[in-house]
Coordinates of C-alpha atoms and ligand atoms in Angstrom, one line a residue:
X1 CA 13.2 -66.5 115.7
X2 CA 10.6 -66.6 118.8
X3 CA 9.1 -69.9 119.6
X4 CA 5.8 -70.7 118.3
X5 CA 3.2 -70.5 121.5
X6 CA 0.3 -73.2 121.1
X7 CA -2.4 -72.6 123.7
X8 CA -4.2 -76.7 124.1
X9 CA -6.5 -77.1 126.7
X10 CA -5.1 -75.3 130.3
X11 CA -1.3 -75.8 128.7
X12 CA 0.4 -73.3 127.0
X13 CA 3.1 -75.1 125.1
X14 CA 5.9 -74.2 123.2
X15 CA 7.9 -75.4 120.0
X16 CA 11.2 -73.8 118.7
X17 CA 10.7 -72.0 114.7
X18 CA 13.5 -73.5 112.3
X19 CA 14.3 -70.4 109.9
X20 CA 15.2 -70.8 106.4
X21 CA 17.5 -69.5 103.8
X22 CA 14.8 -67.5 102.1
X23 CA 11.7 -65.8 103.7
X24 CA 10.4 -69.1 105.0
X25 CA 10.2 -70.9 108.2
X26 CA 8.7 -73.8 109.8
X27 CA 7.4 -74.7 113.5
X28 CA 9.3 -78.0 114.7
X29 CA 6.4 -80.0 116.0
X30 CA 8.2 -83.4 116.9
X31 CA 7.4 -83.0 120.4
X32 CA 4.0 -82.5 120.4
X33 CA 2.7 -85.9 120.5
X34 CA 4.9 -86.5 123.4
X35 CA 3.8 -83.1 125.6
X36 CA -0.4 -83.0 124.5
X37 CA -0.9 -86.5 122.9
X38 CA -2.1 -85.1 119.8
X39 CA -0.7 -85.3 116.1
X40 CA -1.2 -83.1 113.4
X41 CA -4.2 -83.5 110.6
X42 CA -2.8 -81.6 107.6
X43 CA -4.3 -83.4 104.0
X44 CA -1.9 -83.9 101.0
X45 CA 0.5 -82.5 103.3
X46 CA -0.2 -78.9 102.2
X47 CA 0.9 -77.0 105.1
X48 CA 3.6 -79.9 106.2
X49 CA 7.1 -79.9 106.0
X50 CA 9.2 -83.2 106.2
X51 CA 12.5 -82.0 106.5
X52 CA 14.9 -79.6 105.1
X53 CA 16.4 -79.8 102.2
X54 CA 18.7 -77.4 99.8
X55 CA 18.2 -78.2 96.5
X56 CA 15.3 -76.7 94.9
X57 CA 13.6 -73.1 96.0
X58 CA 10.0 -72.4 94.9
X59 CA 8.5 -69.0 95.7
X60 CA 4.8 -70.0 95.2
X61 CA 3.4 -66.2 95.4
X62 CA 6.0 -64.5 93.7
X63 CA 6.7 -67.8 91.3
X64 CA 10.3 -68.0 91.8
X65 CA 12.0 -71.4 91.2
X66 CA 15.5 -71.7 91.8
X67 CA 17.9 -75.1 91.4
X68 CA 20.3 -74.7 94.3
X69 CA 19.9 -71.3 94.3
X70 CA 20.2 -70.3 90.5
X71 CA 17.3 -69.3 89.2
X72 CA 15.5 -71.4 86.6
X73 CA 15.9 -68.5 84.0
X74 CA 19.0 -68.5 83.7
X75 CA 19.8 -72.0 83.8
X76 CA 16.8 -73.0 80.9
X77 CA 18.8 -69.9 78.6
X78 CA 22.6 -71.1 79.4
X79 CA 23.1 -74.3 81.1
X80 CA 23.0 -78.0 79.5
X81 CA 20.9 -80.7 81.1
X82 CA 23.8 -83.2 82.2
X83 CA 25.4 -79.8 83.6
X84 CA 21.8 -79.4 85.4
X85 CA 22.0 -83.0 86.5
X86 CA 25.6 -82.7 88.0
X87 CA 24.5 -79.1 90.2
X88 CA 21.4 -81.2 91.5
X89 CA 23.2 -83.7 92.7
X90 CA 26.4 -82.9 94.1
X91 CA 25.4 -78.7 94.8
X92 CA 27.2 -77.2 93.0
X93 CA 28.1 -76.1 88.9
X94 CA 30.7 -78.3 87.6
X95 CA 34.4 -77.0 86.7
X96 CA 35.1 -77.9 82.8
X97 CA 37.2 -81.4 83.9
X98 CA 34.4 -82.2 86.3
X99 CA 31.8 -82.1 83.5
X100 CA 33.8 -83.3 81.3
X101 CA 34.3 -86.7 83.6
X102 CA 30.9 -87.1 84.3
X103 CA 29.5 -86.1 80.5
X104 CA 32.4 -89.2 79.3
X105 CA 30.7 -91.2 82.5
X106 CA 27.2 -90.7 81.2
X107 CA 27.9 -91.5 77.8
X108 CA 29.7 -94.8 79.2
X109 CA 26.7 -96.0 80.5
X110 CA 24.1 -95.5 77.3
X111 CA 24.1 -99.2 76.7
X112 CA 21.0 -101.8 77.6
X113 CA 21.8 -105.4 78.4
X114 CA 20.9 -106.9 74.9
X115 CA 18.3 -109.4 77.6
X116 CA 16.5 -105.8 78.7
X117 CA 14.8 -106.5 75.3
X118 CA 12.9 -109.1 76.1
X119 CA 11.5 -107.4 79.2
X120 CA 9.7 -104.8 76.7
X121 CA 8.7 -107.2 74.5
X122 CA 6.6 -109.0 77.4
X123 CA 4.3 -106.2 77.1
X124 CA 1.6 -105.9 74.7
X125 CA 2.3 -103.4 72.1
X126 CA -0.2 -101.4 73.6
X127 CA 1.5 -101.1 76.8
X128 CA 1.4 -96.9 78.2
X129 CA 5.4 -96.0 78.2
X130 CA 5.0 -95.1 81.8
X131 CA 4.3 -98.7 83.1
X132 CA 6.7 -100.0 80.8
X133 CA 9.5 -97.5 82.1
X134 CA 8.8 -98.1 85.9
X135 CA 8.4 -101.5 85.0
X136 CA 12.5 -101.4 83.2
X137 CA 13.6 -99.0 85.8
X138 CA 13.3 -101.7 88.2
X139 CA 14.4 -104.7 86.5
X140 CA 17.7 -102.5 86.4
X141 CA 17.9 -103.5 90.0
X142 CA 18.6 -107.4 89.1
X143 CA 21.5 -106.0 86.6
X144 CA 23.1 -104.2 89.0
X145 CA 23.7 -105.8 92.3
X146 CA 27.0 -103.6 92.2
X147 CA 25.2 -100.3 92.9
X148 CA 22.3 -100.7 95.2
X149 CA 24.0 -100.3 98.5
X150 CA 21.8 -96.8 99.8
X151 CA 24.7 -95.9 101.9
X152 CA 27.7 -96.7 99.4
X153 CA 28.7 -93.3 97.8
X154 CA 30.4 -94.9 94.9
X155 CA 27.9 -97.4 94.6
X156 CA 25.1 -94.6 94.6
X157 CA 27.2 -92.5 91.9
X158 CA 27.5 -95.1 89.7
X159 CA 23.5 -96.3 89.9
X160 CA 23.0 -92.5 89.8
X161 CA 25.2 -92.1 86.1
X162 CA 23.7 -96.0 85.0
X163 CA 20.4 -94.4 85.7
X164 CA 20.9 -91.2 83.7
X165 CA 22.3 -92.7 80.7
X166 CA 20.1 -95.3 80.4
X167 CA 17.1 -93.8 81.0
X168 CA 16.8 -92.5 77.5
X169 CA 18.1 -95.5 75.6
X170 CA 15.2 -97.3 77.7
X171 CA 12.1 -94.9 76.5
X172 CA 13.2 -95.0 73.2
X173 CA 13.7 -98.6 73.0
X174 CA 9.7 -98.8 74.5
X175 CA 8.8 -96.7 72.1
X176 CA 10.5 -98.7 69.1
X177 CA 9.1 -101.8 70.3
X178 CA 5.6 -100.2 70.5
X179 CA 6.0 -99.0 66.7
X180 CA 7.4 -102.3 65.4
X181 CA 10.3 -100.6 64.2
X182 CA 13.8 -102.0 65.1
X183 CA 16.1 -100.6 68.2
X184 CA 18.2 -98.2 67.6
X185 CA 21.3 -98.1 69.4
X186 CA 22.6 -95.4 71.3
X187 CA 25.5 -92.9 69.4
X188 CA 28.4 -92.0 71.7
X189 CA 29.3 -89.5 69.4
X190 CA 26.3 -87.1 70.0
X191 CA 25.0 -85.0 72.9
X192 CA 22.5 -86.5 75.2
X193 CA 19.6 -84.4 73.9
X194 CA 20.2 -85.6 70.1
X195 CA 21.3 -89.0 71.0
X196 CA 17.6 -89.4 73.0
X197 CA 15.9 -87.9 69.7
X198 CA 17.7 -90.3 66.9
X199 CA 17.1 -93.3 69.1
X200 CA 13.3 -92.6 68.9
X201 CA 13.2 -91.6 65.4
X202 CA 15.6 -92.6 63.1
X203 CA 15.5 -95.7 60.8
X204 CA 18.4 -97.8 60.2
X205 CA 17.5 -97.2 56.4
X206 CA 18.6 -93.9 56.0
X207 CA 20.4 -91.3 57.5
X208 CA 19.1 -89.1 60.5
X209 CA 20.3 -86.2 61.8
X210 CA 18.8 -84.4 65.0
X211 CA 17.2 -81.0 64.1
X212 CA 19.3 -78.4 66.1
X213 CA 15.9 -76.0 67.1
X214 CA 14.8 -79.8 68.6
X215 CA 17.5 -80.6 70.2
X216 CA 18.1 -77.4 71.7
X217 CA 14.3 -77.3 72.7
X218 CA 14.4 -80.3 74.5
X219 CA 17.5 -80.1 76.6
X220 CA 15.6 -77.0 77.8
X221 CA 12.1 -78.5 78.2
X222 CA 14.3 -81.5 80.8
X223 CA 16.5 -78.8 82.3
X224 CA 12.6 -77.2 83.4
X225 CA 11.4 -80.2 84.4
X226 CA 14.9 -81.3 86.5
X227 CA 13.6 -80.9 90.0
X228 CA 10.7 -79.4 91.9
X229 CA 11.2 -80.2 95.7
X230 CA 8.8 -82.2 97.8
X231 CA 6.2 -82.7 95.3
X232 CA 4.3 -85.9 94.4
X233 CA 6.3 -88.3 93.1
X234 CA 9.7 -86.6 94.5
X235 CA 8.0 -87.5 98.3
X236 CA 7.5 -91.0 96.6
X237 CA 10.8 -91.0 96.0
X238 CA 12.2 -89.9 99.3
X239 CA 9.6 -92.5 101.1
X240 CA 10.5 -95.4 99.2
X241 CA 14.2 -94.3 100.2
X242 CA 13.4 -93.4 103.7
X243 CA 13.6 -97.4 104.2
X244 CA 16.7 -97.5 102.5
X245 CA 15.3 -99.2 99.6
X246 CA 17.7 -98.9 96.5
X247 CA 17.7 -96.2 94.0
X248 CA 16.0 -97.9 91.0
X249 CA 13.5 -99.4 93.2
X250 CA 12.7 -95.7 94.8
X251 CA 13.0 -94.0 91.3
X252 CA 10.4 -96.6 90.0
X253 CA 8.1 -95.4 92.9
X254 CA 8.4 -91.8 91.7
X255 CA 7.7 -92.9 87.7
X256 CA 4.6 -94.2 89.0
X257 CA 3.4 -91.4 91.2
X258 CA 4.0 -88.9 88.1
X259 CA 1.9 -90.7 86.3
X260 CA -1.2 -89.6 87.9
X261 CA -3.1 -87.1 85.7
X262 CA -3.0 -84.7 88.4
X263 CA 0.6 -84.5 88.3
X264 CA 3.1 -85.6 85.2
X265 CA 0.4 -87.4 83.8
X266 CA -1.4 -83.8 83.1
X267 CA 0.7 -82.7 80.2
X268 CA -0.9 -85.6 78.2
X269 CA -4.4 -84.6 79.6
X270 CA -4.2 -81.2 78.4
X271 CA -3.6 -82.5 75.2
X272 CA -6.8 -84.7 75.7
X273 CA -8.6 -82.2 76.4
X274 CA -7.7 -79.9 73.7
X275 CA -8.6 -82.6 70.8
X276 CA -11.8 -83.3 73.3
X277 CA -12.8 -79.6 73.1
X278 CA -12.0 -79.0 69.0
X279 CA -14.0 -82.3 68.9
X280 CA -16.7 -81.3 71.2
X281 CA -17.0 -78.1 69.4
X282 CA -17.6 -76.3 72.7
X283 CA -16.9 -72.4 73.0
X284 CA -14.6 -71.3 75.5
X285 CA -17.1 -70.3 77.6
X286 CA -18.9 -73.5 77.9
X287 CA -15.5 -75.0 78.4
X288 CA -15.1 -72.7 81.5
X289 CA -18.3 -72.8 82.5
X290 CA -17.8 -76.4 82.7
X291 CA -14.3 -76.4 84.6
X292 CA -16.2 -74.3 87.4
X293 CA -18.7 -76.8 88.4
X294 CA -18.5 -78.8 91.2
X295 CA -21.0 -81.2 89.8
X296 CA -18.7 -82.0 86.3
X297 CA -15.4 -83.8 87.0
X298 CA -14.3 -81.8 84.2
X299 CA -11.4 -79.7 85.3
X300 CA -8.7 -77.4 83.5
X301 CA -5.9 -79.5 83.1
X302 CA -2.1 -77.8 82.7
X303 CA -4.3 -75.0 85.3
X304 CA -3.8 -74.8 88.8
X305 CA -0.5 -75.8 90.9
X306 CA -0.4 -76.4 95.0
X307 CA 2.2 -74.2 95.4
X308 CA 2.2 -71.3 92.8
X309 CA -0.4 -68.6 93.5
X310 CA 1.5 -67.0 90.1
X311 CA 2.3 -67.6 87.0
X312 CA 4.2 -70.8 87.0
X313 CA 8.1 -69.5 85.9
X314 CA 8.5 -72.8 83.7
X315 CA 5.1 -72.2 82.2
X316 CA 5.7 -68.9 80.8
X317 CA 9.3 -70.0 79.4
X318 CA 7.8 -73.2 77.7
X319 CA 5.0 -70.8 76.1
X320 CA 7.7 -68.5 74.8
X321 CA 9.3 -71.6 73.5
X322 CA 6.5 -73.6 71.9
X323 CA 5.8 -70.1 69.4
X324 CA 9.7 -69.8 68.7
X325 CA 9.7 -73.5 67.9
X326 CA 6.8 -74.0 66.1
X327 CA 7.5 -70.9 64.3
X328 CA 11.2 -72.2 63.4
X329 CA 9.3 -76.0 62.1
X330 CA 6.5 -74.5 60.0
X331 CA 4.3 -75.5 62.0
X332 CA 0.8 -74.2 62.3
X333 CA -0.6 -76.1 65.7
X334 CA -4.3 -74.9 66.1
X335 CA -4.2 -76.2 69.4
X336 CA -1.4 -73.8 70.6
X337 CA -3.6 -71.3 69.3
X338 CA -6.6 -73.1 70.9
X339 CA -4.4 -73.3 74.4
X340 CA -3.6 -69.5 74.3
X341 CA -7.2 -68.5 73.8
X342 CA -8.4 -70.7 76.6
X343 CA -5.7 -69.2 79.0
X344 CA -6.6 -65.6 78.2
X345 CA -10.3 -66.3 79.0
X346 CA -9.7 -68.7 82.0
X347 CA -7.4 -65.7 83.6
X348 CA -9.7 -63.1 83.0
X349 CA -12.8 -64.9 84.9
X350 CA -13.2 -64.3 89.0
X351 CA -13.1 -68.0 89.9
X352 CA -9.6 -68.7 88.3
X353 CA -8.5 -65.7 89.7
X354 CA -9.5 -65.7 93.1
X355 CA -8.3 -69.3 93.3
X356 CA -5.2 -68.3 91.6
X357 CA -5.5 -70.9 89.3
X358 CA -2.4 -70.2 86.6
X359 CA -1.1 -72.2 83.5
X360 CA 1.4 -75.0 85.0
X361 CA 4.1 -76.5 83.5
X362 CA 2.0 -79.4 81.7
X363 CA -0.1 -76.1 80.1
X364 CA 2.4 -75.8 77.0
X365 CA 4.9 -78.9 77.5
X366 CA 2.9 -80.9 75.1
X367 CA 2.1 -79.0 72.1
X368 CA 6.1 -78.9 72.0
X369 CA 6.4 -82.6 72.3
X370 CA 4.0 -82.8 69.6
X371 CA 5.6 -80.4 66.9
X372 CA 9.0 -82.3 68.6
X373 CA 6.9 -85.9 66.7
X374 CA 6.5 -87.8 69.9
X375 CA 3.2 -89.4 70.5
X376 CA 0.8 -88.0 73.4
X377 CA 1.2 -91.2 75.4
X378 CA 4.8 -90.5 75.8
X379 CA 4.7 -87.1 77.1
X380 CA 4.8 -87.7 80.9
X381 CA 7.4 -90.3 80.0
X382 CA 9.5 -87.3 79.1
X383 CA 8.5 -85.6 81.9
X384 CA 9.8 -88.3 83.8
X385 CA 13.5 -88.2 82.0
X386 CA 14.0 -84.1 82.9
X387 CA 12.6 -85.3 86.3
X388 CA 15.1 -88.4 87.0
X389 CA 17.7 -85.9 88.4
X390 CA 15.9 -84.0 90.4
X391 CA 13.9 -87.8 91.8
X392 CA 18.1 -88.8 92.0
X393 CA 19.1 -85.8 94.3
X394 CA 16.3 -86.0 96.7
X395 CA 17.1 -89.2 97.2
X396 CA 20.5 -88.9 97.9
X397 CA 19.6 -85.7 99.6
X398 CA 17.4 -87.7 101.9
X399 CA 20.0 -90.8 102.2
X400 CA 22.9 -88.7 102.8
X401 CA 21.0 -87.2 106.3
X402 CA 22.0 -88.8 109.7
X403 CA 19.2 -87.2 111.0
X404 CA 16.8 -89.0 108.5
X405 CA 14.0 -91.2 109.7
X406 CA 11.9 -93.9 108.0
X407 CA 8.8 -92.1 106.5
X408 CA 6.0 -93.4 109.0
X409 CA 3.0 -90.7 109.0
X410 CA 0.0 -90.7 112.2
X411 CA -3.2 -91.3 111.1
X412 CA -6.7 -90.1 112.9
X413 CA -8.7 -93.2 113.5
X414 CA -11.9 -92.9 112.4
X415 CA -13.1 -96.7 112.2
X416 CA -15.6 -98.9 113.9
X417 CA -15.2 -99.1 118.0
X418 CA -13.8 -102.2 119.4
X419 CA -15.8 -105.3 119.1
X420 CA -16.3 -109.4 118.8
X421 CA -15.8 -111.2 116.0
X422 CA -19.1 -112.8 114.7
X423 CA -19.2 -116.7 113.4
X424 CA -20.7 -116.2 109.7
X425 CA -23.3 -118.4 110.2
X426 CA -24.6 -115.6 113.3
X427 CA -23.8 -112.7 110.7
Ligands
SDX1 C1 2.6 -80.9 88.4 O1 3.8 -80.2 93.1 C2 4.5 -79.9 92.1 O2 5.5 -79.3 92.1 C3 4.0 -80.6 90.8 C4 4.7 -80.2 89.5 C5 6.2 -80.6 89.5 O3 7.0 -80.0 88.8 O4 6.5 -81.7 90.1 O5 4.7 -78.8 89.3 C6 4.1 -80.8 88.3 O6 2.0 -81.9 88.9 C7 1.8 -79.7 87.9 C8 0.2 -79.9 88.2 C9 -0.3 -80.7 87.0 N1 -1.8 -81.1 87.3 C10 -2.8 -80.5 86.6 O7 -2.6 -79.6 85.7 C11 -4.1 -81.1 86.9 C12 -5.2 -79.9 87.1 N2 -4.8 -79.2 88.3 C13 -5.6 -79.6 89.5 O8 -6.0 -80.9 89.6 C14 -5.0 -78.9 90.8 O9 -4.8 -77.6 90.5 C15 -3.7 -79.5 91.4 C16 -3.8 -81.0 91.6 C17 -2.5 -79.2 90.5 C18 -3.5 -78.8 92.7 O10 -4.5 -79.2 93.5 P1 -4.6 -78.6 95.0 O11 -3.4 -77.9 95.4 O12 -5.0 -79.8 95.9 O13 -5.7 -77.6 94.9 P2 -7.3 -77.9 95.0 O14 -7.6 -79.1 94.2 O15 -7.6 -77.8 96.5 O16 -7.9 -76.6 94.3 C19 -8.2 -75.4 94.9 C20 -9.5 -74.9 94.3 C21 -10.6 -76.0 94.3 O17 -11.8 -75.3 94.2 P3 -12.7 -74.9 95.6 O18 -12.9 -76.3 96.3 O19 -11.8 -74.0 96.4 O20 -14.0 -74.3 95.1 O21 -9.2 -74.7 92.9 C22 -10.0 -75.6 92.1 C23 -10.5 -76.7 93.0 O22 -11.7 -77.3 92.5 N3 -9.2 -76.0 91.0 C24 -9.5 -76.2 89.7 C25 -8.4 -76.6 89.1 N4 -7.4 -76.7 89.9 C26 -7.9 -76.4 91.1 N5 -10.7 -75.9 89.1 C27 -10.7 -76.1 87.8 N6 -9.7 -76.6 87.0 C28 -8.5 -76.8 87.7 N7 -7.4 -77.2 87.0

């Protein structure tokens, strides 16, 4: 591709255009500080790429998503979640024996250190699950002393497989300790989906079996959430890692940057809001009215994404799914109903559409995770378990680069001019 021409002052300057698989390319500006002095000013990063990388591709305008180039369709209908895990990380879909290993690895590793206990009972009952996880994901580090060597393949696969395994058996514990009820223990007999649910919600006085419409739901719902390239808490990860921290210490970065409520933390908004609205007993026109103005903080949470212009893809599959699953429970949600209503008039007014403002993936997620029985609290919590792949292959992704460099971003000084220091009794 031609060079990109940059006209600065009486100097017409040059920088080479790095094409990419798809439709997309990118201007390579590492030189420009050096030839003009300058640096870029580009906020949240929106028009900013830090590298290249080939796991995840997001068509923003024509909402394509696509893990390692299979599209998200496909993979939510046919694949499994650990399979999902395995092509993230290591590129490509696993033979039968090779899942098979890593499957047996995975379910090697469900185990906690009976001492992990005592770490979530130093929280108050209280405690949001996403603190407490971030919180456990790094104490892992002081178990494991064996796999945090960034630049030790075996050592990064085996934190990798500790990681995905134990994840699970650690949100579930949290959420056992938060209900009073005692841990359940993971069973290596089940899959990782129905494992996950009878940790959280069976009883050791009777029997449990994991519903199959459940269970299959919510190995699709973390297949969806898997990976999203350099978002949020993804960059969080990469940064952490860019100065070769270890892995649980750099996934524990990402747990807290999902958190945010403009990012994993949405899917428990939306549900927020929707009780807030039923509560307020606001029409949908009020509501909208309300998300529109600039002088009310209020905004349309579950709406709006940075990089799709369109419908988001996992969106419209998790709102397919939440009517075939609540249908299948017998359950009658009025907040689906509620959620759908406020959608059709959201889309059909200017100011969503001429932003392009579109259901997200936090839109639907939660009125699933509510028919599923899981508390609102714990929604981005299980955002952050279908995310833990995707947080572990950029990582590696990142670690794995010889041309990587430590994550140190220019700033534009803005601050006070030089000047003396003042003795306070003078101030
Ligand atoms: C996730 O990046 C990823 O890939 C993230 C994610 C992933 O898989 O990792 O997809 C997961 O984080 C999804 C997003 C979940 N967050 C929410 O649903 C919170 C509500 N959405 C917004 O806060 C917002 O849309 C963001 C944060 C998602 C995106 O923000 P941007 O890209 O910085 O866009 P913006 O805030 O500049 O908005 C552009 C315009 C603004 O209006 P104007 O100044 O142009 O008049 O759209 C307006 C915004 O005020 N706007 C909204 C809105 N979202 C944007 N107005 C009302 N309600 C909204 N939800």
């Amino acid at each position: 591709m031609a060079d990109a021409r940059f006209l600065y002052e009486d100097h017409e300057l040059t920088f080479p255009v790095v094409e990419g698989t798809e439709s997309d390319a990118a201007v390579d500006i590492s030189a420009l500080r050096g030839k003009t002095g300058l640096v870029t000013l580009d906020r949240g990063f929106a028009n900013t790429a830090e590298g290249q990388s080939a796991i995840t591709y997001i068509n923003g305008e024509e909402g394509i998503l696509r893990y390692r180039g299979y599209p998200i369709e496909q993979l939510a209908e046919k694949s499994s979640f650990l399979e999902v895990a395995y092509l993230l990380q290591y590129g490509e879909l696993p033979t039968k024996a090779e899942l098979d290993e890593y499957e047996e690895s995975i379910t090697r590793h469900t185990l906690l250190r009976e001492d992990v206990k005592h770490l979530f009972e130093a929280f108050p009952h209280t405690a949001h699950p996403m603190q407490i996880l971030a919180s456990a994901t790094s104490a892992l580090a002081t178990y494991y002393p064996d796999a945090l060597d960034p630049m030790d393949r075996e050592s990064v696969d085996l934190g990798s497989r500790r990681l995905i395994a134990k994840t699970p058996t650690m949100v579930a514990w949290s959420y056992k300790y938060r209900v009073h009820q005692p841990y359940v223990y993971p069973d290596n007999n089940l899959d990782y989906a129905s494992n996950f649910l009878r940790m959280m919600f069976s009883v050791p006085a009777e029997e449990y079996l994991a519903d199959r419409v459940i269970a299959q739901a919510l190995n699709m719902l973390l297949i969806l959430h898997a990976d999203h390239g350099q978002n949020c808490s993804s960059s969080a990860v990469r940064l952490v890692g860019s100065g070769h921290a270890n892995l649980f210490s750099s996934i524990a970065a990402g747990i807290h940057a999902l958190s945010g409520p403009l990012h994993g933390g949405a899917n428990q908004a939306v549900l927020e809001m929707l009780h807030q609205i039923v509560k307020s007993g606001d029409d949908l026109d009020t509501v909208i009215k309300r998300a529109k103005d600039k002088e009310d903080p209020f905004r349309l949470m579950g709406f709006g994404h940075r990089v799709y212009k369109n419908f988001d893809p996992r969106a419209r599959i998790i709102k397919k799914a939440a009517e075939e699953v609540l249908t299948s429970l017998g359950v009658d949600d009025p907040l689906l109903d509620l959620a759908m209503q406020l959608e059709e008039v959201a889309l059909s007014d200017d100011y969503f559409v001429e932003r392009k403002l579109y259901p997200n993936v936090d839109f639907y997620s939660g009125i699933i995770y509510r028919a599923m029985g899981f508390p609102t609290d714990m929604f981005t919590v299980l955002f952050a378990l279908g995310r833990l792949p995707g947080w572990i292959a950029q990582w590696r992704e990142l670690l794995g680069d010889p041309a990587a460099k430590i994550f140190r971003p220019r700033q534009l000084y803005s601050g006070a001019d030089t000047r003396d220091y003042v003795a306070i009794d003078d101030r």
